[in-house]
XYZ file of C-alpha atoms in Angstrom:
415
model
C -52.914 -65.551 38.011
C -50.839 -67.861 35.947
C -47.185 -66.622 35.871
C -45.464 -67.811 32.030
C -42.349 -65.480 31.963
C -39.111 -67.502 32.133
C -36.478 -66.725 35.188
C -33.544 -65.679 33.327
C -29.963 -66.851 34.849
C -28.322 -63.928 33.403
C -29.056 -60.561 31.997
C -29.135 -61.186 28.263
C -27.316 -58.530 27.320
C -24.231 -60.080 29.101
C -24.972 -63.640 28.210
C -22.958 -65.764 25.497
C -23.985 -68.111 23.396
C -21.707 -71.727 22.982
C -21.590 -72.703 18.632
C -19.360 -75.810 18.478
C -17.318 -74.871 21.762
C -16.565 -71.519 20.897
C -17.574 -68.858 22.677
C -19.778 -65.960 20.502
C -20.339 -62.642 21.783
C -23.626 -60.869 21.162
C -23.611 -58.722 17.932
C -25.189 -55.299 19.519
C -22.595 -55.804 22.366
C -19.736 -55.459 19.540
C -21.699 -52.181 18.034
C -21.996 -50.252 21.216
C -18.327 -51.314 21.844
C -16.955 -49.532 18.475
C -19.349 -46.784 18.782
C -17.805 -45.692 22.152
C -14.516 -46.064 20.878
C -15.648 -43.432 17.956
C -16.634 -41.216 20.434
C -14.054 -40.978 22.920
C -11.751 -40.853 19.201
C -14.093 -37.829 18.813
C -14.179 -35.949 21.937
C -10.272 -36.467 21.942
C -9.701 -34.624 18.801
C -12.192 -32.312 19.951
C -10.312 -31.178 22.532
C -7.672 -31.262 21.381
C -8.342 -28.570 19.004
C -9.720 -25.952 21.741
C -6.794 -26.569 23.368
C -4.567 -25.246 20.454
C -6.791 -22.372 20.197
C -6.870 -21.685 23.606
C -5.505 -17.975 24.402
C -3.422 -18.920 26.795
C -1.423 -21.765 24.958
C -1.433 -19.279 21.693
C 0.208 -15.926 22.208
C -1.594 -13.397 20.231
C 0.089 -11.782 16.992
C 2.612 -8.541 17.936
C 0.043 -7.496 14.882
C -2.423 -7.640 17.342
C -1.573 -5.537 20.973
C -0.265 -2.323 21.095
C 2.668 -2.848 22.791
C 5.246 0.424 24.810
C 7.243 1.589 23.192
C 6.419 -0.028 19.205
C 4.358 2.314 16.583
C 2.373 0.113 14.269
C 1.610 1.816 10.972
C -0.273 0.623 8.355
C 0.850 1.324 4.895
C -1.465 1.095 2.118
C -0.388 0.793 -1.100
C 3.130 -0.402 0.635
C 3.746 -2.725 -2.475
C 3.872 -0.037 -5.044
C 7.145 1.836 -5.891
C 6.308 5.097 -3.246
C 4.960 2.620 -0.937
C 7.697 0.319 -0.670
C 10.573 2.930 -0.093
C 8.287 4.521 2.657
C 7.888 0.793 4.161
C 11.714 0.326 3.992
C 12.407 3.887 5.662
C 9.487 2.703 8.719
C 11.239 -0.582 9.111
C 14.488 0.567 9.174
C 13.600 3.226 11.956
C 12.155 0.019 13.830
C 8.841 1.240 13.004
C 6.274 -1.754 13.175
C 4.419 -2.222 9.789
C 1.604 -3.981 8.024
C 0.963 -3.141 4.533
C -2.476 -3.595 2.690
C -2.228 -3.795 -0.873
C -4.383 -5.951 -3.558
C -1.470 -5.918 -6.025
C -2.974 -4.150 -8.768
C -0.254 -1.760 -9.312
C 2.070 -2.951 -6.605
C 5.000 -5.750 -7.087
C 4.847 -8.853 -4.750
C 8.545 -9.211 -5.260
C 9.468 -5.605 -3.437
C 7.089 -7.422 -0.479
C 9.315 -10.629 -0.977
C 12.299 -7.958 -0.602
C 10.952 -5.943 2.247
C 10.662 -9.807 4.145
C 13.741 -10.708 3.401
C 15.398 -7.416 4.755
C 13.609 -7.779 7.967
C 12.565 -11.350 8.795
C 12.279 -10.836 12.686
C 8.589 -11.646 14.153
C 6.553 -8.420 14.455
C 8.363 -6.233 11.982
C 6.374 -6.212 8.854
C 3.301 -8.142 7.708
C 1.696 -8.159 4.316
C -2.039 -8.416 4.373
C -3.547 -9.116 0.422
C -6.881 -7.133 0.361
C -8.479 -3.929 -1.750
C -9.381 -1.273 0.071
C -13.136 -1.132 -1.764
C -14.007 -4.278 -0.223
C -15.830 -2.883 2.850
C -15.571 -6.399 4.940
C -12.425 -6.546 4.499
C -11.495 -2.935 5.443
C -13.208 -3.549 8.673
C -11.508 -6.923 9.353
C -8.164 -5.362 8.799
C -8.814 -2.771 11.258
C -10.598 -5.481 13.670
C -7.466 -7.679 13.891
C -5.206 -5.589 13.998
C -3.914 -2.389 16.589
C -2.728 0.048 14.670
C -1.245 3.407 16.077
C -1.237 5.691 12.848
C -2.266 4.951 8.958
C -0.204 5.832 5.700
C -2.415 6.514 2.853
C -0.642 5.694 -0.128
C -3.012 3.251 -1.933
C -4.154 4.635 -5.559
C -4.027 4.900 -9.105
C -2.366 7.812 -10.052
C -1.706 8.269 -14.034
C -3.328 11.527 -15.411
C -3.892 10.217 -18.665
C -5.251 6.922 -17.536
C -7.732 9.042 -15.363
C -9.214 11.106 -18.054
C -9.807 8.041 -19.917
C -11.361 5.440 -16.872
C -12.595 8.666 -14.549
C -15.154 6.068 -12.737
C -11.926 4.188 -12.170
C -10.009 6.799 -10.091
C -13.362 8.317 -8.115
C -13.775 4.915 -6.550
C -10.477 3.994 -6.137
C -9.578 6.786 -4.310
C -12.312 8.767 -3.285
C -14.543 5.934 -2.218
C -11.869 4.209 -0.661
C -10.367 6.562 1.220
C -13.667 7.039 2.733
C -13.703 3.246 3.912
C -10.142 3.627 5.209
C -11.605 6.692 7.199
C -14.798 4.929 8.793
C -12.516 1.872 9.352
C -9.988 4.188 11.654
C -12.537 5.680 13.449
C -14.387 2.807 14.391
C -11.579 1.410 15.764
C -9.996 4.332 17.234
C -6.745 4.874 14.884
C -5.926 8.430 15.548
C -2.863 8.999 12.816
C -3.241 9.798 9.102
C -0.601 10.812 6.737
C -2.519 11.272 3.489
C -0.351 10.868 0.244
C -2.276 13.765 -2.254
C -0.843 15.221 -4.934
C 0.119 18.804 -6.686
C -2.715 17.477 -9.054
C -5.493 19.061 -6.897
C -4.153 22.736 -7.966
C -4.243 22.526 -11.372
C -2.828 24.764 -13.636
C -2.297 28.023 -11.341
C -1.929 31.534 -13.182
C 0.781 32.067 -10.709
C 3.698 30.673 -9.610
C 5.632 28.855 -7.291
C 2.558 27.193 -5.825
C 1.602 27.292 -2.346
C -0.451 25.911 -0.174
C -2.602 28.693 -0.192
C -3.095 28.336 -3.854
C -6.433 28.367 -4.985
C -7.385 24.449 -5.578
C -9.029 23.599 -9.088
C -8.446 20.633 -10.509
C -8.381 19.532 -14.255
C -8.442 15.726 -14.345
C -10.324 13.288 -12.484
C -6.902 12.319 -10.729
C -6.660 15.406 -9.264
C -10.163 15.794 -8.314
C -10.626 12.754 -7.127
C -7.439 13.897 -4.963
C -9.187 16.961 -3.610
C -12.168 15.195 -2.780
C -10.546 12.793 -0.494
C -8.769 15.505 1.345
C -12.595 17.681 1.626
C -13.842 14.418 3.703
C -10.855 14.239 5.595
C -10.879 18.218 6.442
C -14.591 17.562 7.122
C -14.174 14.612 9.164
C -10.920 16.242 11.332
C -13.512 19.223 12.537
C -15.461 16.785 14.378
C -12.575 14.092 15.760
C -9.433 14.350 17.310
C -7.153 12.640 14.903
C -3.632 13.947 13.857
C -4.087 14.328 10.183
C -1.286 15.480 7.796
C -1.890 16.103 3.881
C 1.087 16.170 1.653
C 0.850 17.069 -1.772
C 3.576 16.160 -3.616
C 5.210 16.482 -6.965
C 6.575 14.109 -9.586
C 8.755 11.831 -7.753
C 12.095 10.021 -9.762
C 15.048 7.919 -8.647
C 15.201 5.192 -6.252
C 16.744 3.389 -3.110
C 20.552 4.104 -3.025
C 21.309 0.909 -2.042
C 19.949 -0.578 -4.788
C 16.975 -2.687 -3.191
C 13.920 -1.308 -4.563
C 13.063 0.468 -7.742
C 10.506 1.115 -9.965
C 8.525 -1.621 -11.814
C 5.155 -0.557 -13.113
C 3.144 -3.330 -15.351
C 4.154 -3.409 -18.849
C 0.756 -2.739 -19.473
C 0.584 0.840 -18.015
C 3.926 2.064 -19.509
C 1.865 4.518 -21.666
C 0.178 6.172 -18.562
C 3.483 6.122 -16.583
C 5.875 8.400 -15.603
C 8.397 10.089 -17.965
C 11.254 8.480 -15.796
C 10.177 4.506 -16.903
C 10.005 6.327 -19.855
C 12.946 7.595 -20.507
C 14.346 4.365 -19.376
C 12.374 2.210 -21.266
C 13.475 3.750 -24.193
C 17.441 3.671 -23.171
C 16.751 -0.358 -22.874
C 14.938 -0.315 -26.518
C 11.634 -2.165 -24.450
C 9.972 0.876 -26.379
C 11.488 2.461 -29.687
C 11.879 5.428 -28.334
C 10.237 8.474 -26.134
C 6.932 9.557 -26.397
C 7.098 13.450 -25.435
C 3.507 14.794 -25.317
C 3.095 18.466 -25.920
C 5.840 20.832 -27.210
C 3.555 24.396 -28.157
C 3.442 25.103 -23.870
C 3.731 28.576 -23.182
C 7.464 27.614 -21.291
C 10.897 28.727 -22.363
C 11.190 25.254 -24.730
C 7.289 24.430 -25.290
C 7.187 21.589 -23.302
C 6.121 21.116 -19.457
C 7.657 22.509 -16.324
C 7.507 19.965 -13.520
C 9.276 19.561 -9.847
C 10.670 16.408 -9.620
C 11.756 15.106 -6.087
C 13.471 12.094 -5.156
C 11.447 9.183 -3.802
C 14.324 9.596 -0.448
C 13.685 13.074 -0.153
C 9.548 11.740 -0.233
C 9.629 9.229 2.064
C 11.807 10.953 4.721
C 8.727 13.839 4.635
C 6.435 11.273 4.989
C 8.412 10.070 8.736
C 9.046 13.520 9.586
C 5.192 14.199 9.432
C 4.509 10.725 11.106
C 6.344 12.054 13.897
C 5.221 15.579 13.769
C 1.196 14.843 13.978
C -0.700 16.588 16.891
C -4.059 15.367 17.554
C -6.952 17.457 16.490
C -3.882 19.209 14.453
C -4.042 19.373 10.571
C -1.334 20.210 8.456
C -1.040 20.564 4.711
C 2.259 20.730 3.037
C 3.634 20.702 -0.595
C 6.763 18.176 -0.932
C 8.959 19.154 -3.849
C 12.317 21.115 -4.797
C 11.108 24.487 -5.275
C 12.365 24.223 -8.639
C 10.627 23.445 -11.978
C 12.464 21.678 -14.844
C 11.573 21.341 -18.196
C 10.521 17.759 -19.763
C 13.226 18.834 -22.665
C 15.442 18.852 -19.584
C 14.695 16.154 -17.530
C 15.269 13.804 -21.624
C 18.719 15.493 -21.922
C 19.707 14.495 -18.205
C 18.754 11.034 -19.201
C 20.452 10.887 -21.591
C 23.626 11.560 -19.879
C 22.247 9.231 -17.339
C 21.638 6.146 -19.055
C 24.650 6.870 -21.520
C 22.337 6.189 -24.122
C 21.343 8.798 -27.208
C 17.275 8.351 -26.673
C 15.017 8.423 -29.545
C 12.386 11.040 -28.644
C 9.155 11.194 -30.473
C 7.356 14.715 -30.553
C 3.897 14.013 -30.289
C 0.495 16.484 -29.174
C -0.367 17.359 -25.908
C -1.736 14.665 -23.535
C -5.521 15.393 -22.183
C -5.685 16.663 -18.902
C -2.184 18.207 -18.504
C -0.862 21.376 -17.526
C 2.015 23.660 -18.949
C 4.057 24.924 -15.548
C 4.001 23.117 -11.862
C 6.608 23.795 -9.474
C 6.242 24.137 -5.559
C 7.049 26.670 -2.838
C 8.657 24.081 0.005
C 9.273 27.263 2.402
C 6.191 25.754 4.733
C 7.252 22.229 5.356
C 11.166 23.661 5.711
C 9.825 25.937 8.490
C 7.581 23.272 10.483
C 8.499 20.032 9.535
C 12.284 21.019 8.910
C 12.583 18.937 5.574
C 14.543 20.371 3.037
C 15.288 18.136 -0.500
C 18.395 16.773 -0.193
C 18.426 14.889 -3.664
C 18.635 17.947 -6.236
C 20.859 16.989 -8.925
C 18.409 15.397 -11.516
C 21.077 13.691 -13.535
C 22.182 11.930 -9.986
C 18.495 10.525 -8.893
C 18.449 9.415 -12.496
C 21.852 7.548 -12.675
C 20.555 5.601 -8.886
C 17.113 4.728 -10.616
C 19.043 3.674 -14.028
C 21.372 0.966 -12.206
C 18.346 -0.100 -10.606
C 16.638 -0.735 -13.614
C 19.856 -2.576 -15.410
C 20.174 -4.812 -12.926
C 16.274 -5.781 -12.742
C 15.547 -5.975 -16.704
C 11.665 -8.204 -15.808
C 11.237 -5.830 -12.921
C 11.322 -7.738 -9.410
C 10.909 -10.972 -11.794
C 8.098 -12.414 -9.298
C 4.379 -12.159 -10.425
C 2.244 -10.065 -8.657
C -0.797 -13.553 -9.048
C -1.799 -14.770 -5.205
């Protein structure tokens, strides 16, 4: 057989070709060339990246580990005005905190406060999420360790309630559920549930205790009572340390002057009668709206127990450190005294300096005539006693509060 191929000197893959005594290198050597330069670019960067999210180059978050000695607590609601002073009391008993709020009532600038007051790694994170978001509930809880959970997050007008009832069974019944199914999951064995006097009603007898029969009149209240039913209900069949406060109508503000109350100018209607009273004493309003005056009280108009938001918080750490597992305990938070509205406008007045307008108007849907606590329970086992009585006092802290921050923290709340 006839043998036509040509013997080849070279391969021709490595062969060059002479044009006018310049050398010229094969084109699809040239590609293969700059394509292997792309990839070993590629691989580089590759791994470079898995090295910088390696574990053991990237220490994980103090968020993260529970670590001897350090109680993480998660505070939700920790932007809003009960939130915040409970975050500030936790931090400043080296308490290790991440607050959850979605900003809806709560200020961004007490946050922005809260950071600046304690800027040291591992002391206090803020984690933008709502609590009806079910993914994100769980991702919180998945990320982080958490040793014990502050239940603050809500929305809590009485009026607004009666008007939006949907509203307040979803944000806090429904959520509190999620918050609940979160902690177990991930074995959180601390609550300290904020509730509220609300859940009672309007008692034929008083001082309330927490005995008290339970029937609420307004969604907020029953939405209240709800939340602590699943809670009871769930505590039979865990071991978690649960504690259920149920507080009163909470006034004043930090001492020092660093947080205060700011609610949105939107909700000033629903609010309570102390950014009332001193929205009036700044003229943002024309004057005070007092809703009901034919109560069957000494002066016609409401009987309420206001307690100081210092008095509050320092419940809510003396309960975080109380908790027993498989232990519940229910306690009413107030003075043990009831004062009337017509009292709390006159110490206001002497407060702010400032002769108030006040505008008598009808009763407000939903309300009651006479609410004051018996605090003889949670003097006896948590031994917490009010410290801030004198009304006119609490009011005179919150008022310098409120000249000094006329737009409120003055930071938007938008992420």
């Amino acid at each position: 057989m006839l043998n036509f191929a040509r013997t080849r000197s070279q391969p021709r893959s490595t062969r060059s070709m002479s044009l006018g005594g310049m050398d010229y290198v094969d084109p699809k050597r040239k590609g293969n060339f700059v394509g292997k330069v792309f990839l070993a670019a590629a691989l580089t960067a590759l791994c470079i990246i898995m090295i910088k999210r390696s574990p053991s180059l990237n220490p994980p978050s103090p968020f993260s580990i529970h670590e001897p000695g350090v109680t993480h607590v998660l505070v939700t609601g920790g932007a809003g005005y009960i939130g915040s002073h409970a975050t500030l009391r936790l931090l400043r008993d080296f308490y290790r905190v991440t607050i959850v709020d979605n900003l809806s009532r709560g200020n961004l600038g007490a946050v922005r406060v809260l950071q600046e007051l304690f800027p040291e790694p591992g002391r206090l994170q803020f984690i933008y999420a709502d609590l009806g978001d079910k993914e994100s509930v769980n991702k919180i809880f998945s990320e982080n360790k958490f040793d014990a959970v502050i239940h603050f997050a809500a929305v809590a007008y009485v009026g607004e309630s009666t008007l939006d009832p949907l509203k307040y069974y979803h944000n806090i019944t429904s959520n509190t559920l999620l918050v609940l199914e979160s902690m177990a999951k991930y074995g959180v064995k601390k609550l300290i549930y904020s509730s509220t006097c609300a859940t009672y009603g309007e008692p034929e007898k008083m001082p309330i205790t927490e005995e008290t029969d339970q029937k609420p009149i307004n969604p907020y209240g029953k939405a209240k009572k709800m939340s602590e039913d699943i809670i009871l209900d769930f505590s039979k069949t865990s071991n978690m340390a649960v504690m259920i406060l149920r507080y009163f109508n909470v006034i004043g503000s930090d001492p020092e002057g660093r947080l205060g109350e700011a609610p949105r100018p939107e909700l000033r209607e629903h609010g309570r009668i102390s950014g009332a009273c001193f929205d009036a004493a700044r003229g943002i309003t024309t004057g005070l709206k007092v809703r009901g005056t034919d109560y069957k009280t000494p002066d016609g108009t409401c009987i309420r127990d206001y307690i100081d938001v210092t008095d509050l918080v320092d419940a809510h750490v003396k309960a975080l450190e109380k908790a027993q597992p498989g232990k519940v305990g229910i306690y009413n938070v107030g003075t043990g005294k009831g004062r009337s509205v017509k009292e709390f406008v006159d110490a206001c007045k002497k407060a702010t300096g400032v002769n108030i307008k006040v505008d008598l108007l009808p009763r407000r849907p939903g309300d009651y005539a006479e609410v004051y606590s018996d605090p003889s329970k949670i003097n006896l086992e948590l031994n917490w006693t009010a410290q801030h009585t004198d009304l006119e006092k609490s009011l005179q802290i919150a008022w310098k509060w409120q000249k000094s921050h006329r737009n409120g923290y003055g930071i938007s709340s938008a992420i």
